[in-house]
């Protein structure tokens, strides 16, 4: 009996068998109600701080920005805009004086949407690939038993703990023309203003800052692999490389996919680093474009942020649907230490 | 007869020598592996710490030696710290530090108070739609900040909230709350809940059992979650850079917009000093609580 009580206390979903069916349902109903009461404050707060802005952004994205009418020169208050805010970005159509549209002139923010899409995707692919590969290596090193392990673990938390704004300023200094990077390589590259150097610089900084986080998530996955599996591989005479491909990688895959998904979504919303580091149009991500548009016309900024949101949502969906990144299940299993 | 025995003996000795050779090879291989591990570990440590070290070293250099490439601090001075904290170029780092503390503490407090209930339910009660609730909170933590920024900017402009503290605190709750719920849930799952049951059998009411037994045990988990939430708020930039004024500007914005005496002169040494002031307390905190922070980060699986 006491075993049942402890079992019930631990599992909390296994009531004692003595309970009748009706009592069981009543107990479940009571649990549902209690859980709901406890969760409602969080859901209400999230609805206010996230739900309201989403709905409001979608509504305002269908309204015209207030401004000077190019045809009459008078100030107009906006009104219903249909899909024009969306076509403005996606098809790069800008309004003309007679109510029609024309392709946006270079220099207009509308003409930059696909450039910034390219930049965003380029940053995402480059940083996530590098961070996964280097993070995996770091995780494997940290997973070995050696006396300095705690030291490595401590060191990799340092880049993570530094605010991105400070990181960006620090690397602006190191990447400046007379800075240490150019001094070390005896080069004179304009890292903060030339197109490709500034892009590469931002990738390097992001890899420096975020790889530790990736390494920790992969390490958590690695530590769930039982030692016997490696023992068996060694008995079978598998080489280190083969063990990695046939044992480590498949077993760590669920944890790895979740880590990669987090990083991808994080890279897609990158703002601080390019905003502070510089590089102009060459490093303008989606988030930077939204912020630049914000004060020029909030309604088309809403349309842009809605587009960005839908894109990011689609990418997350693809990850979960086709790559089988089960975020909830994997993190839950990881928390319980029961990763399969 | 003797020759046969001698032959056997030789063979046996050869076998032993072979075995010794194998052992020696294993030992030397192990030694080689451990050296290799140490070299790799050293590379990781240097790569992670070198930029941070460069910031600290530069913060002590005299302005005239900003771009000195000596590995050790040369022309050491504390002037940069005085400059960083002074207000005569229109910088307000000291005030910004206070702002970041106010904003971070408020965000952490709200996220923890609200989040503790939700995580208790998620960790302890089996109920319908649990998966959906978890998915919603997970989705909220991945939400792009710019999608919130535009509508909130319009709303706060209309009601005159731009440049107030609540304009920064409320949006940041959208990042902090999911993070807090996730980390707390993962910690609470690991709690010895049998003890609560035991206390109730001993005659405590539910509330008493919770207060006397579970709360003290949960305190470290709550504390770690608070640290993670506070760090994430301290590091926030996007929302603060758009919705703050000079009066409410947090440290990240203050550093990003740090100016010198002349428009085109960047006071690098002073910025490095400011960066050191903003970062070093955080780094020390993280180093002290290293174990718990790693546990919180990996269990929650959410970016801090």
Coordinates of C-alpha atoms in Angstrom, one line a residue:
Chain A
X1 CA 0.0 0.0 0.0
X2 CA 2.7 2.4 0.9
X3 CA 4.4 1.6 -2.4
X4 CA 1.2 2.6 -4.1
X5 CA 1.1 5.9 -2.2
X6 CA 4.7 6.7 -3.1
X7 CA 4.1 5.7 -6.7
X8 CA 1.1 8.0 -6.8
X9 CA 3.0 10.8 -5.2
X10 CA 5.8 10.4 -7.7
X11 CA 3.9 9.7 -10.9
X12 CA 0.9 11.8 -9.8
X13 CA -0.9 10.2 -12.7
X14 CA -1.3 6.8 -11.2
X15 CA -4.0 6.8 -8.6
X16 CA -4.4 3.9 -6.2
X17 CA -6.2 1.0 -7.8
X18 CA -8.8 1.0 -5.0
X19 CA -10.4 4.1 -6.5
X20 CA -13.6 3.5 -8.4
X21 CA -14.1 4.6 -11.9
X22 CA -16.4 7.4 -11.0
X23 CA -14.0 8.6 -8.3
X24 CA -11.2 8.4 -10.8
X25 CA -13.0 10.7 -13.3
X26 CA -13.9 13.1 -10.5
X27 CA -10.3 13.2 -9.4
X28 CA -9.2 13.8 -13.0
X29 CA -11.8 16.6 -13.3
X30 CA -10.5 18.1 -10.1
X31 CA -6.9 17.9 -11.4
X32 CA -7.9 19.6 -14.7
X33 CA -9.6 22.4 -12.8
X34 CA -6.7 22.9 -10.4
X35 CA -4.2 22.9 -13.2
X36 CA -6.3 25.4 -15.2
X37 CA -6.5 27.7 -12.2
X38 CA -2.7 27.6 -11.9
X39 CA -2.0 28.1 -15.5
X40 CA -4.5 30.8 -16.3
X41 CA -2.3 33.7 -15.0
X42 CA 0.5 32.7 -17.3
X43 CA -1.8 32.3 -20.3
X44 CA -3.6 35.6 -19.7
X45 CA -0.2 37.4 -19.3
X46 CA 1.1 35.8 -22.5
X47 CA -2.1 36.7 -24.3
X48 CA -1.6 40.3 -23.3
X49 CA 2.1 40.6 -24.1
X50 CA 2.1 38.4 -27.3
X51 CA -1.5 37.7 -28.4
X52 CA -2.6 41.3 -28.4
X53 CA 0.4 42.6 -30.4
X54 CA 0.0 39.8 -33.0
X55 CA -3.7 40.6 -33.6
X56 CA -3.0 44.3 -33.6
X57 CA -0.2 43.9 -36.1
X58 CA -2.3 41.9 -38.5
X59 CA -5.1 44.5 -38.3
X60 CA -2.9 47.5 -38.8
X61 CA -1.0 45.8 -41.6
X62 CA -4.1 46.2 -43.8
X63 CA -4.2 50.0 -43.2
X64 CA -2.5 52.7 -45.2
X65 CA 0.2 54.7 -43.5
X66 CA -0.7 58.3 -42.9
X67 CA 1.4 60.7 -44.8
X68 CA 1.6 63.2 -47.7
X69 CA -0.4 62.1 -50.7
X70 CA 2.1 62.4 -53.6
X71 CA -0.6 63.4 -56.0
X72 CA -2.2 66.2 -54.1
X73 CA 0.4 67.1 -51.6
X74 CA -2.2 67.0 -48.8
X75 CA -1.8 65.1 -45.6
X76 CA -4.0 62.0 -45.7
X77 CA -5.0 59.8 -42.7
X78 CA -4.6 56.3 -44.1
X79 CA -7.6 54.0 -44.4
X80 CA -8.0 50.5 -45.7
X81 CA -5.0 49.4 -47.7
X82 CA -5.9 45.9 -48.8
X83 CA -2.8 43.9 -49.5
X84 CA -0.8 46.8 -50.7
X85 CA 1.4 46.8 -47.7
X86 CA 2.2 43.2 -48.3
X87 CA 2.8 43.6 -52.1
X88 CA 5.0 46.6 -51.2
X89 CA 7.5 44.2 -49.6
X90 CA 7.0 40.9 -51.4
X91 CA 6.6 42.3 -55.0
X92 CA 8.5 45.6 -54.2
X93 CA 5.6 47.7 -55.4
X94 CA 5.6 51.3 -54.3
X95 CA 2.6 53.6 -54.7
X96 CA 2.6 56.3 -57.4
X97 CA 0.8 59.6 -57.5
X98 CA -2.2 58.4 -59.5
X99 CA -3.1 55.6 -57.2
X100 CA -1.3 52.9 -59.1
X101 CA 2.0 51.2 -58.2
X102 CA 5.4 51.0 -59.7
X103 CA 8.5 49.0 -58.7
X104 CA 10.2 50.6 -55.8
X105 CA 13.3 52.8 -56.6
X106 CA 16.7 51.7 -55.3
X107 CA 17.3 53.2 -51.9
X108 CA 13.7 52.8 -50.9
X109 CA 13.3 50.4 -48.0
X110 CA 10.7 48.4 -50.0
X111 CA 13.4 47.6 -52.5
X112 CA 15.5 46.0 -49.7
X113 CA 13.2 43.2 -48.6
X114 CA 14.7 40.4 -50.7
X115 CA 18.2 41.7 -50.0
X116 CA 17.6 41.5 -46.3
X117 CA 15.9 38.1 -46.8
X118 CA 19.1 36.9 -48.4
X119 CA 21.2 38.4 -45.6
X120 CA 19.1 36.8 -42.9
X121 CA 19.2 33.4 -44.5
X122 CA 22.9 33.6 -45.3
X123 CA 23.6 34.5 -41.6
X124 CA 21.3 31.8 -40.4
X125 CA 22.8 29.0 -42.5
X126 CA 26.4 30.0 -42.0
X127 CA 26.2 30.6 -38.2
X128 CA 24.0 27.5 -37.5
X129 CA 26.2 25.2 -39.5
X130 CA 29.4 26.5 -37.9
X131 CA 27.9 26.5 -34.4
X132 CA 26.6 23.0 -34.8
X133 CA 30.0 21.6 -36.0
X134 CA 32.2 23.5 -33.5
X135 CA 29.6 23.0 -30.7
X136 CA 29.6 19.3 -31.3
X137 CA 33.4 19.2 -31.1
X138 CA 33.3 21.2 -27.9
X139 CA 30.7 18.9 -26.4
X140 CA 32.7 15.8 -27.3
X141 CA 35.8 17.3 -25.6
X142 CA 33.7 18.3 -22.5
X143 CA 32.1 14.8 -22.4
X144 CA 35.5 13.2 -21.9
X145 CA 36.6 12.5 -18.3
X146 CA 39.6 14.7 -17.6
X147 CA 40.7 16.8 -14.7
X148 CA 40.2 20.2 -16.4
X149 CA 36.6 19.6 -17.4
X150 CA 35.1 22.0 -15.0
X151 CA 37.5 24.7 -16.2
X152 CA 36.3 24.3 -19.8
X153 CA 32.7 24.3 -18.7
X154 CA 33.3 27.6 -16.8
X155 CA 35.2 29.2 -19.7
X156 CA 32.4 28.5 -22.2
X157 CA 29.9 30.3 -20.1
X158 CA 31.8 33.6 -20.4
X159 CA 30.9 34.5 -24.0
X160 CA 27.3 33.5 -23.3
X161 CA 27.1 35.8 -20.2
X162 CA 28.3 38.9 -22.0
X163 CA 25.4 41.0 -23.3
X164 CA 25.3 41.0 -27.2
X165 CA 25.5 44.8 -27.2
X166 CA 28.8 44.6 -25.3
X167 CA 30.0 41.8 -27.5
X168 CA 29.3 43.8 -30.6
X169 CA 31.1 46.9 -29.2
X170 CA 34.1 44.7 -28.2
X171 CA 34.4 43.2 -31.6
X172 CA 33.9 46.5 -33.3
X173 CA 37.1 47.6 -31.5
X174 CA 39.0 44.4 -32.3
X175 CA 37.9 44.5 -36.0
X176 CA 38.6 48.3 -36.4
X177 CA 41.2 49.2 -39.0
X178 CA 44.0 49.6 -36.5
X179 CA 42.5 46.9 -34.3
X180 CA 44.1 43.6 -33.1
X181 CA 42.6 41.4 -35.8
X182 CA 44.2 43.4 -38.6
X183 CA 47.4 43.7 -36.6
X184 CA 47.6 40.0 -36.0
X185 CA 47.1 39.1 -39.7
X186 CA 48.9 42.2 -40.9
X187 CA 45.9 43.2 -43.1
X188 CA 44.0 46.4 -43.7
X189 CA 40.5 45.1 -44.1
X190 CA 37.6 47.4 -43.5
X191 CA 35.6 44.9 -41.4
X192 CA 32.9 47.3 -40.3
X193 CA 32.1 48.9 -43.6
X194 CA 32.9 46.7 -46.6
X195 CA 30.1 44.3 -47.6
X196 CA 31.6 40.8 -47.3
X197 CA 34.1 41.5 -44.6
X198 CA 31.4 42.9 -42.4
X199 CA 29.2 39.9 -43.1
X200 CA 32.0 37.5 -42.2
X201 CA 32.8 39.5 -39.1
X202 CA 29.2 39.2 -37.9
X203 CA 29.3 35.5 -38.5
X204 CA 32.6 35.1 -36.6
X205 CA 31.2 37.1 -33.6
X206 CA 27.9 35.2 -33.6
X207 CA 29.8 31.9 -33.7
X208 CA 32.0 33.1 -30.8
X209 CA 29.1 34.1 -28.7
X210 CA 26.6 31.3 -29.3
X211 CA 28.6 28.2 -29.9
X212 CA 28.9 27.6 -26.1
X213 CA 25.2 27.5 -25.8
X214 CA 25.0 24.9 -28.6
X215 CA 27.8 22.9 -27.0
X216 CA 25.9 22.8 -23.7
X217 CA 22.7 21.5 -25.4
X218 CA 24.6 18.9 -27.3
X219 CA 26.6 17.9 -24.2
X220 CA 23.3 17.3 -22.4
X221 CA 22.3 15.0 -25.2
X222 CA 25.6 13.2 -25.2
X223 CA 25.4 12.5 -21.5
X224 CA 22.2 10.6 -21.9
X225 CA 23.9 8.0 -24.1
X226 CA 24.7 5.0 -21.9
X227 CA 28.4 4.0 -21.6
X228 CA 27.6 0.3 -22.5
X229 CA 26.7 1.3 -26.1
X230 CA 30.3 2.6 -26.6
X231 CA 31.7 -0.4 -24.8
X232 CA 29.8 -2.6 -27.3
X233 CA 31.1 -0.6 -30.2
X234 CA 34.6 -0.9 -29.0
X235 CA 34.3 -4.7 -28.5
X236 CA 33.0 -4.9 -32.1
X237 CA 36.2 -3.1 -33.1
X238 CA 34.5 0.0 -34.5
X239 CA 36.9 2.9 -35.2
X240 CA 36.4 6.3 -33.5
X241 CA 35.1 7.8 -36.6
X242 CA 32.7 4.9 -37.3
X243 CA 31.5 5.0 -33.7
X244 CA 30.7 8.7 -34.1
X245 CA 28.6 8.2 -37.3
X246 CA 26.8 5.1 -36.2
X247 CA 26.4 5.4 -32.5
X248 CA 26.9 9.0 -31.3
X249 CA 25.1 10.9 -34.1
X250 CA 21.9 8.8 -34.3
X251 CA 21.5 8.7 -30.5
X252 CA 22.1 12.4 -30.0
X253 CA 19.9 13.3 -33.0
X254 CA 16.7 14.3 -31.1
X255 CA 18.6 16.7 -28.7
X256 CA 20.7 18.0 -31.7
X257 CA 17.6 18.8 -33.8
X258 CA 16.0 20.8 -30.9
X259 CA 19.2 22.7 -30.4
X260 CA 19.5 23.5 -34.1
X261 CA 15.8 24.5 -34.2
X262 CA 16.4 27.0 -31.3
X263 CA 19.4 28.4 -33.0
X264 CA 17.8 28.7 -36.4
X265 CA 14.8 30.6 -34.9
X266 CA 17.2 32.7 -32.9
X267 CA 19.4 33.5 -36.0
X268 CA 16.4 34.5 -38.0
X269 CA 15.5 37.2 -35.6
X270 CA 19.1 38.5 -35.3
X271 CA 19.1 42.2 -34.5
X272 CA 21.6 43.5 -31.9
X273 CA 24.8 42.3 -33.6
X274 CA 24.4 43.8 -37.1
X275 CA 22.6 46.9 -35.6
X276 CA 25.6 47.8 -33.4
X277 CA 28.4 46.3 -35.5
X278 CA 27.4 48.1 -38.7
X279 CA 27.9 47.2 -42.3
X280 CA 24.9 49.1 -43.6
X281 CA 22.7 47.4 -46.2
X282 CA 25.0 44.4 -46.5
X283 CA 24.2 43.3 -43.0
X284 CA 20.6 44.5 -42.7
X285 CA 18.5 41.5 -41.5
X286 CA 14.7 41.3 -41.4
X287 CA 14.6 42.7 -37.9
X288 CA 16.8 45.7 -38.9
X289 CA 14.5 46.4 -41.8
X290 CA 11.4 46.4 -39.6
X291 CA 13.0 48.8 -37.1
X292 CA 14.1 51.1 -39.9
X293 CA 10.6 51.1 -41.3
X294 CA 9.0 51.6 -37.9
X295 CA 9.2 55.4 -37.8
X296 CA 8.6 55.9 -41.5
X297 CA 5.3 54.0 -41.7
X298 CA 4.2 51.8 -38.8
X299 CA 1.5 50.1 -40.9
X300 CA 3.9 48.8 -43.6
X301 CA 6.2 47.9 -40.7
X302 CA 3.4 45.8 -39.3
X303 CA 3.0 44.1 -42.6
X304 CA 6.7 43.4 -42.8
X305 CA 6.8 42.1 -39.2
X306 CA 3.8 39.9 -40.0
X307 CA 5.6 38.5 -43.1
X308 CA 8.7 37.8 -41.0
X309 CA 6.6 36.1 -38.4
X310 CA 4.8 33.9 -41.0
X311 CA 8.2 33.0 -42.6
X312 CA 9.7 32.1 -39.2
X313 CA 6.6 30.1 -38.2
X314 CA 6.8 28.2 -41.5
X315 CA 10.4 27.3 -41.0
X316 CA 9.7 26.1 -37.4
X317 CA 6.8 24.0 -38.8
X318 CA 9.0 22.4 -41.5
X319 CA 11.5 21.5 -38.8
X320 CA 8.9 19.9 -36.6
X321 CA 7.0 18.3 -39.4
X322 CA 9.7 16.9 -41.7
X323 CA 12.8 16.6 -39.6
X324 CA 10.9 15.3 -36.6
X325 CA 12.2 17.9 -34.1
X326 CA 9.8 17.1 -31.3
X327 CA 10.5 20.1 -29.1
X328 CA 8.1 19.4 -26.3
X329 CA 8.8 15.6 -26.1
X330 CA 12.6 15.9 -26.4
X331 CA 13.0 18.6 -23.8
X332 CA 10.6 16.8 -21.6
X333 CA 12.6 13.6 -22.0
X334 CA 15.8 15.5 -21.5
X335 CA 14.5 16.9 -18.3
X336 CA 13.5 13.5 -17.1
X337 CA 16.8 12.0 -18.4
X338 CA 14.9 9.5 -20.5
X339 CA 15.9 10.4 -24.0
X340 CA 15.3 7.6 -26.4
Chain B
X1 CA 62.3 -33.4 -23.3
X2 CA 64.1 -30.4 -21.9
X3 CA 64.3 -28.8 -25.3
X4 CA 60.5 -29.2 -25.6
X5 CA 59.9 -27.6 -22.2
X6 CA 62.3 -24.8 -23.1
X7 CA 60.4 -24.3 -26.3
X8 CA 57.1 -24.0 -24.4
X9 CA 58.8 -21.7 -21.9
X10 CA 60.0 -19.4 -24.7
X11 CA 56.6 -19.4 -26.3
X12 CA 55.0 -18.4 -23.0
X13 CA 57.6 -15.7 -22.4
X14 CA 57.0 -14.4 -25.9
X15 CA 53.3 -14.3 -25.1
X16 CA 53.9 -12.4 -21.9
X17 CA 56.1 -9.9 -23.8
X18 CA 53.4 -9.5 -26.4
X19 CA 50.9 -8.8 -23.7
X20 CA 53.2 -6.3 -22.1
X21 CA 53.6 -4.6 -25.5
X22 CA 49.9 -4.4 -25.9
X23 CA 49.5 -2.9 -22.4
X24 CA 52.3 -0.4 -23.1
X25 CA 50.6 0.6 -26.4
X26 CA 47.3 1.1 -24.6
X27 CA 49.0 3.2 -21.9
X28 CA 50.8 5.3 -24.4
X29 CA 47.6 5.6 -26.5
X30 CA 45.7 6.7 -23.4
X31 CA 48.4 9.2 -22.6
X32 CA 48.3 10.5 -26.1
X33 CA 44.5 10.8 -26.0
X34 CA 44.6 12.7 -22.7
X35 CA 47.3 15.1 -24.1
X36 CA 45.2 15.6 -27.2
X37 CA 42.1 16.3 -25.0
X38 CA 44.1 18.8 -23.0
X39 CA 45.3 20.6 -26.1
X40 CA 41.7 20.7 -27.4
X41 CA 40.4 21.9 -24.0
X42 CA 43.1 24.6 -24.0
X43 CA 42.1 25.8 -27.5
X44 CA 38.4 26.1 -26.3
X45 CA 39.4 28.0 -23.2
X46 CA 41.6 30.5 -25.0
X47 CA 39.1 31.0 -27.8
X48 CA 36.3 31.8 -25.3
X49 CA 38.3 34.0 -23.0
X50 CA 40.7 35.9 -25.3
X51 CA 38.2 38.6 -26.5
X52 CA 37.0 39.1 -22.9
X53 CA 40.6 39.4 -21.8
X54 CA 41.3 41.9 -24.5
X55 CA 38.3 44.1 -23.4
X56 CA 39.6 44.1 -19.8
X57 CA 43.2 44.8 -20.8
X58 CA 42.2 47.6 -23.1
X59 CA 40.0 49.2 -20.4
X60 CA 43.1 49.8 -18.3
X61 CA 45.2 51.3 -21.2
X62 CA 45.9 55.0 -21.5
X63 CA 43.8 56.6 -24.3
X64 CA 47.0 57.3 -26.2
X65 CA 47.8 53.6 -26.4
X66 CA 44.3 52.4 -27.4
X67 CA 45.6 50.3 -30.3
X68 CA 48.6 49.0 -28.5
X69 CA 49.1 45.3 -29.4
X70 CA 51.1 44.3 -26.3
X71 CA 49.5 41.2 -24.7
X72 CA 49.9 42.6 -21.2
X73 CA 48.4 46.0 -20.1
X74 CA 50.8 48.8 -20.8
X75 CA 50.5 52.4 -19.6
X76 CA 48.0 51.3 -17.0
X77 CA 45.4 53.9 -15.8
X78 CA 42.0 54.0 -14.2
X79 CA 41.0 57.1 -16.2
X80 CA 38.8 55.1 -18.5
X81 CA 36.6 54.0 -15.7
X82 CA 36.2 57.6 -14.5
X83 CA 35.3 58.6 -18.1
X84 CA 32.9 55.8 -18.5
X85 CA 31.0 56.7 -15.4
X86 CA 31.1 60.5 -16.0
X87 CA 28.3 62.3 -17.7
X88 CA 30.1 65.1 -19.4
X89 CA 29.8 63.7 -22.9
X90 CA 26.1 63.1 -22.5
X91 CA 26.7 59.5 -21.4
X92 CA 24.7 58.1 -18.4
X93 CA 26.2 54.7 -17.7
X94 CA 25.6 55.0 -13.9
X95 CA 22.0 55.9 -14.4
X96 CA 21.6 53.2 -17.0
X97 CA 23.0 50.6 -14.6
X98 CA 20.2 51.6 -12.2
X99 CA 17.6 51.4 -14.9
X100 CA 18.8 47.9 -15.9
X101 CA 18.5 46.8 -12.3
X102 CA 15.0 48.3 -11.9
X103 CA 13.8 46.7 -15.2
X104 CA 15.5 43.4 -14.6
X105 CA 14.2 43.0 -11.1
X106 CA 10.6 43.9 -12.1
X107 CA 10.6 41.5 -15.1
X108 CA 12.1 38.7 -13.0
X109 CA 9.7 39.3 -10.1
X110 CA 6.6 39.2 -12.4
X111 CA 7.8 36.2 -14.4
X112 CA 8.6 34.2 -11.3
X113 CA 5.4 35.0 -9.4
X114 CA 3.2 34.1 -12.3
X115 CA 5.4 31.4 -13.7
X116 CA 5.8 29.5 -10.4
X117 CA 2.1 28.5 -10.5
X118 CA 2.1 27.4 -14.1
X119 CA 5.3 25.3 -13.6
X120 CA 3.9 23.7 -10.5
X121 CA 0.9 22.6 -12.5
X122 CA 3.1 21.4 -15.5
X123 CA 5.5 19.5 -13.3
X124 CA 3.1 18.0 -10.8
X125 CA -0.4 17.6 -12.2
X126 CA -1.4 15.4 -15.1
X127 CA -4.2 17.2 -17.0
X128 CA -5.8 17.5 -20.4
X129 CA -4.2 19.8 -23.0
X130 CA -0.9 19.7 -21.1
X131 CA 1.0 19.2 -24.4
X132 CA -0.8 22.1 -26.0
X133 CA 0.0 24.4 -23.1
X134 CA 3.7 23.4 -23.2
X135 CA 3.7 23.9 -27.0
X136 CA 2.2 27.4 -26.6
X137 CA 4.8 28.4 -24.0
X138 CA 7.6 27.0 -26.1
X139 CA 6.2 28.8 -29.2
X140 CA 6.1 32.0 -27.2
X141 CA 9.7 31.7 -26.3
X142 CA 10.7 31.5 -29.9
X143 CA 8.6 34.4 -31.0
X144 CA 10.5 37.1 -33.0
X145 CA 10.8 40.3 -31.0
X146 CA 10.2 42.6 -34.0
X147 CA 6.7 41.2 -34.4
X148 CA 5.9 42.6 -31.0
X149 CA 7.8 45.8 -31.5
X150 CA 5.7 47.5 -34.2
X151 CA 2.2 47.2 -32.6
X152 CA 3.6 48.0 -29.1
X153 CA 5.5 51.1 -30.5
X154 CA 2.2 52.4 -32.0
X155 CA 0.2 51.6 -28.8
X156 CA 2.8 53.1 -26.4
X157 CA 3.0 56.2 -28.6
X158 CA -0.7 56.6 -28.5
X159 CA -1.0 56.3 -24.7
X160 CA 2.2 58.3 -24.1
X161 CA 4.2 55.4 -22.6
X162 CA 7.4 55.7 -24.7
X163 CA 10.2 56.4 -22.3
X164 CA 8.5 54.9 -19.3
X165 CA 9.7 51.9 -17.3
X166 CA 6.5 49.9 -17.9
X167 CA 7.0 50.3 -21.7
X168 CA 10.2 48.2 -21.3
X169 CA 9.0 45.9 -18.5
X170 CA 5.8 44.7 -20.1
X171 CA 7.3 43.5 -23.5
X172 CA 10.2 41.9 -21.8
X173 CA 7.8 39.7 -19.8
X174 CA 7.0 38.0 -23.1
X175 CA 10.6 36.7 -23.3
X176 CA 11.1 36.2 -19.6
X177 CA 7.9 34.3 -18.7
X178 CA 8.3 31.4 -21.1
X179 CA 11.9 31.1 -20.1
X180 CA 11.0 31.1 -16.4
X181 CA 8.2 28.6 -16.8
X182 CA 10.4 26.2 -18.8
X183 CA 13.3 26.3 -16.5
X184 CA 11.2 26.0 -13.4
X185 CA 9.2 23.1 -14.7
X186 CA 12.3 21.2 -15.5
X187 CA 13.6 21.8 -12.0
X188 CA 10.3 21.1 -10.2
X189 CA 10.1 17.7 -12.0
X190 CA 13.2 16.6 -10.2
X191 CA 11.8 17.5 -6.8
X192 CA 11.3 14.7 -4.2
X193 CA 7.5 15.1 -4.1
X194 CA 7.1 12.0 -1.9
X195 CA 8.2 14.2 0.9
X196 CA 5.1 16.4 0.4
X197 CA 2.9 13.3 0.5
X198 CA 4.7 12.1 3.6
X199 CA 4.2 15.5 5.4
X200 CA 0.5 15.3 4.6
X201 CA 0.2 11.8 6.0
X202 CA 1.9 13.2 9.1
X203 CA -1.0 15.6 9.4
X204 CA 0.0 18.7 7.5
X205 CA -2.5 20.4 5.2
X206 CA -1.7 20.7 1.5
X207 CA -0.7 24.3 2.0
X208 CA 1.4 23.6 5.1
X209 CA 3.1 20.7 3.3
X210 CA 3.9 23.0 0.4
X211 CA 5.1 25.8 2.5
X212 CA 7.2 23.8 5.0
X213 CA 8.5 21.0 2.9
X214 CA 8.5 21.8 -0.8
X215 CA 9.2 25.6 -0.8
X216 CA 12.5 25.3 1.0
X217 CA 13.5 22.5 -1.4
X218 CA 12.4 24.5 -4.4
X219 CA 14.3 27.7 -3.3
X220 CA 17.5 26.9 -5.2
X221 CA 15.6 26.1 -8.3
X222 CA 13.6 29.4 -8.1
X223 CA 16.9 31.2 -7.4
X224 CA 18.6 29.8 -10.5
X225 CA 15.6 30.6 -12.6
X226 CA 15.6 34.1 -11.3
X227 CA 19.3 34.5 -12.3
X228 CA 18.6 33.2 -15.8
X229 CA 15.6 35.5 -16.2
X230 CA 17.5 38.5 -14.9
X231 CA 20.5 37.8 -17.2
X232 CA 18.2 37.6 -20.2
X233 CA 16.5 40.9 -19.3
X234 CA 19.9 42.5 -18.6
X235 CA 21.0 41.5 -22.1
X236 CA 17.9 42.7 -24.0
X237 CA 18.5 45.3 -26.6
X238 CA 15.9 45.4 -29.4
X239 CA 12.9 46.5 -27.4
X240 CA 14.9 48.9 -25.2
X241 CA 16.6 50.5 -28.0
X242 CA 13.3 51.6 -29.6
X243 CA 11.0 52.1 -26.6
X244 CA 13.3 53.8 -24.0
X245 CA 14.3 57.4 -23.5
X246 CA 17.5 58.9 -22.1
X247 CA 15.8 58.6 -18.7
X248 CA 14.9 54.9 -18.9
X249 CA 17.8 53.7 -21.1
X250 CA 19.3 50.4 -19.9
X251 CA 23.0 49.6 -20.0
X252 CA 22.9 47.7 -23.3
X253 CA 21.5 50.8 -25.1
X254 CA 23.8 53.1 -23.2
X255 CA 26.9 51.2 -24.3
X256 CA 25.7 50.9 -27.9
X257 CA 25.3 54.7 -28.1
X258 CA 28.3 55.6 -26.0
X259 CA 29.8 58.9 -27.4
X260 CA 33.1 60.6 -27.2
X261 CA 34.1 64.3 -27.0
X262 CA 34.1 64.7 -30.8
X263 CA 31.4 63.4 -33.1
X264 CA 33.6 61.0 -35.1
X265 CA 36.0 60.0 -32.4
X266 CA 35.1 56.7 -30.8
X267 CA 36.3 56.5 -27.2
X268 CA 37.3 52.8 -27.4
X269 CA 39.1 52.6 -24.1
X270 CA 36.2 54.2 -22.2
X271 CA 33.7 51.9 -24.0
X272 CA 35.9 48.9 -23.0
X273 CA 35.8 50.1 -19.4
X274 CA 32.0 50.5 -19.6
X275 CA 31.8 47.0 -21.1
X276 CA 33.9 45.7 -18.3
X277 CA 31.7 47.4 -15.7
X278 CA 28.5 45.9 -17.2
X279 CA 30.0 42.4 -17.8
X280 CA 32.3 41.6 -14.9
X281 CA 29.6 41.3 -12.2
X282 CA 27.6 39.0 -14.5
X283 CA 30.6 36.9 -15.3
X284 CA 31.5 36.5 -11.6
X285 CA 27.9 35.5 -10.8
X286 CA 27.9 33.0 -13.6
X287 CA 31.2 31.5 -12.6
X288 CA 30.1 31.1 -8.9
X289 CA 26.8 29.5 -10.0
X290 CA 28.3 27.6 -12.9
X291 CA 26.8 24.2 -12.1
X292 CA 23.3 25.4 -11.5
X293 CA 23.3 27.7 -14.6
X294 CA 24.4 24.9 -16.9
X295 CA 21.7 22.7 -15.4
X296 CA 19.1 25.4 -16.0
X297 CA 20.2 26.1 -19.5
X298 CA 20.3 22.6 -20.7
X299 CA 17.1 21.4 -18.9
X300 CA 15.0 24.3 -20.2
X301 CA 16.6 24.1 -23.6
X302 CA 15.7 27.8 -24.0
X303 CA 18.1 30.5 -24.9
X304 CA 18.9 32.6 -21.8

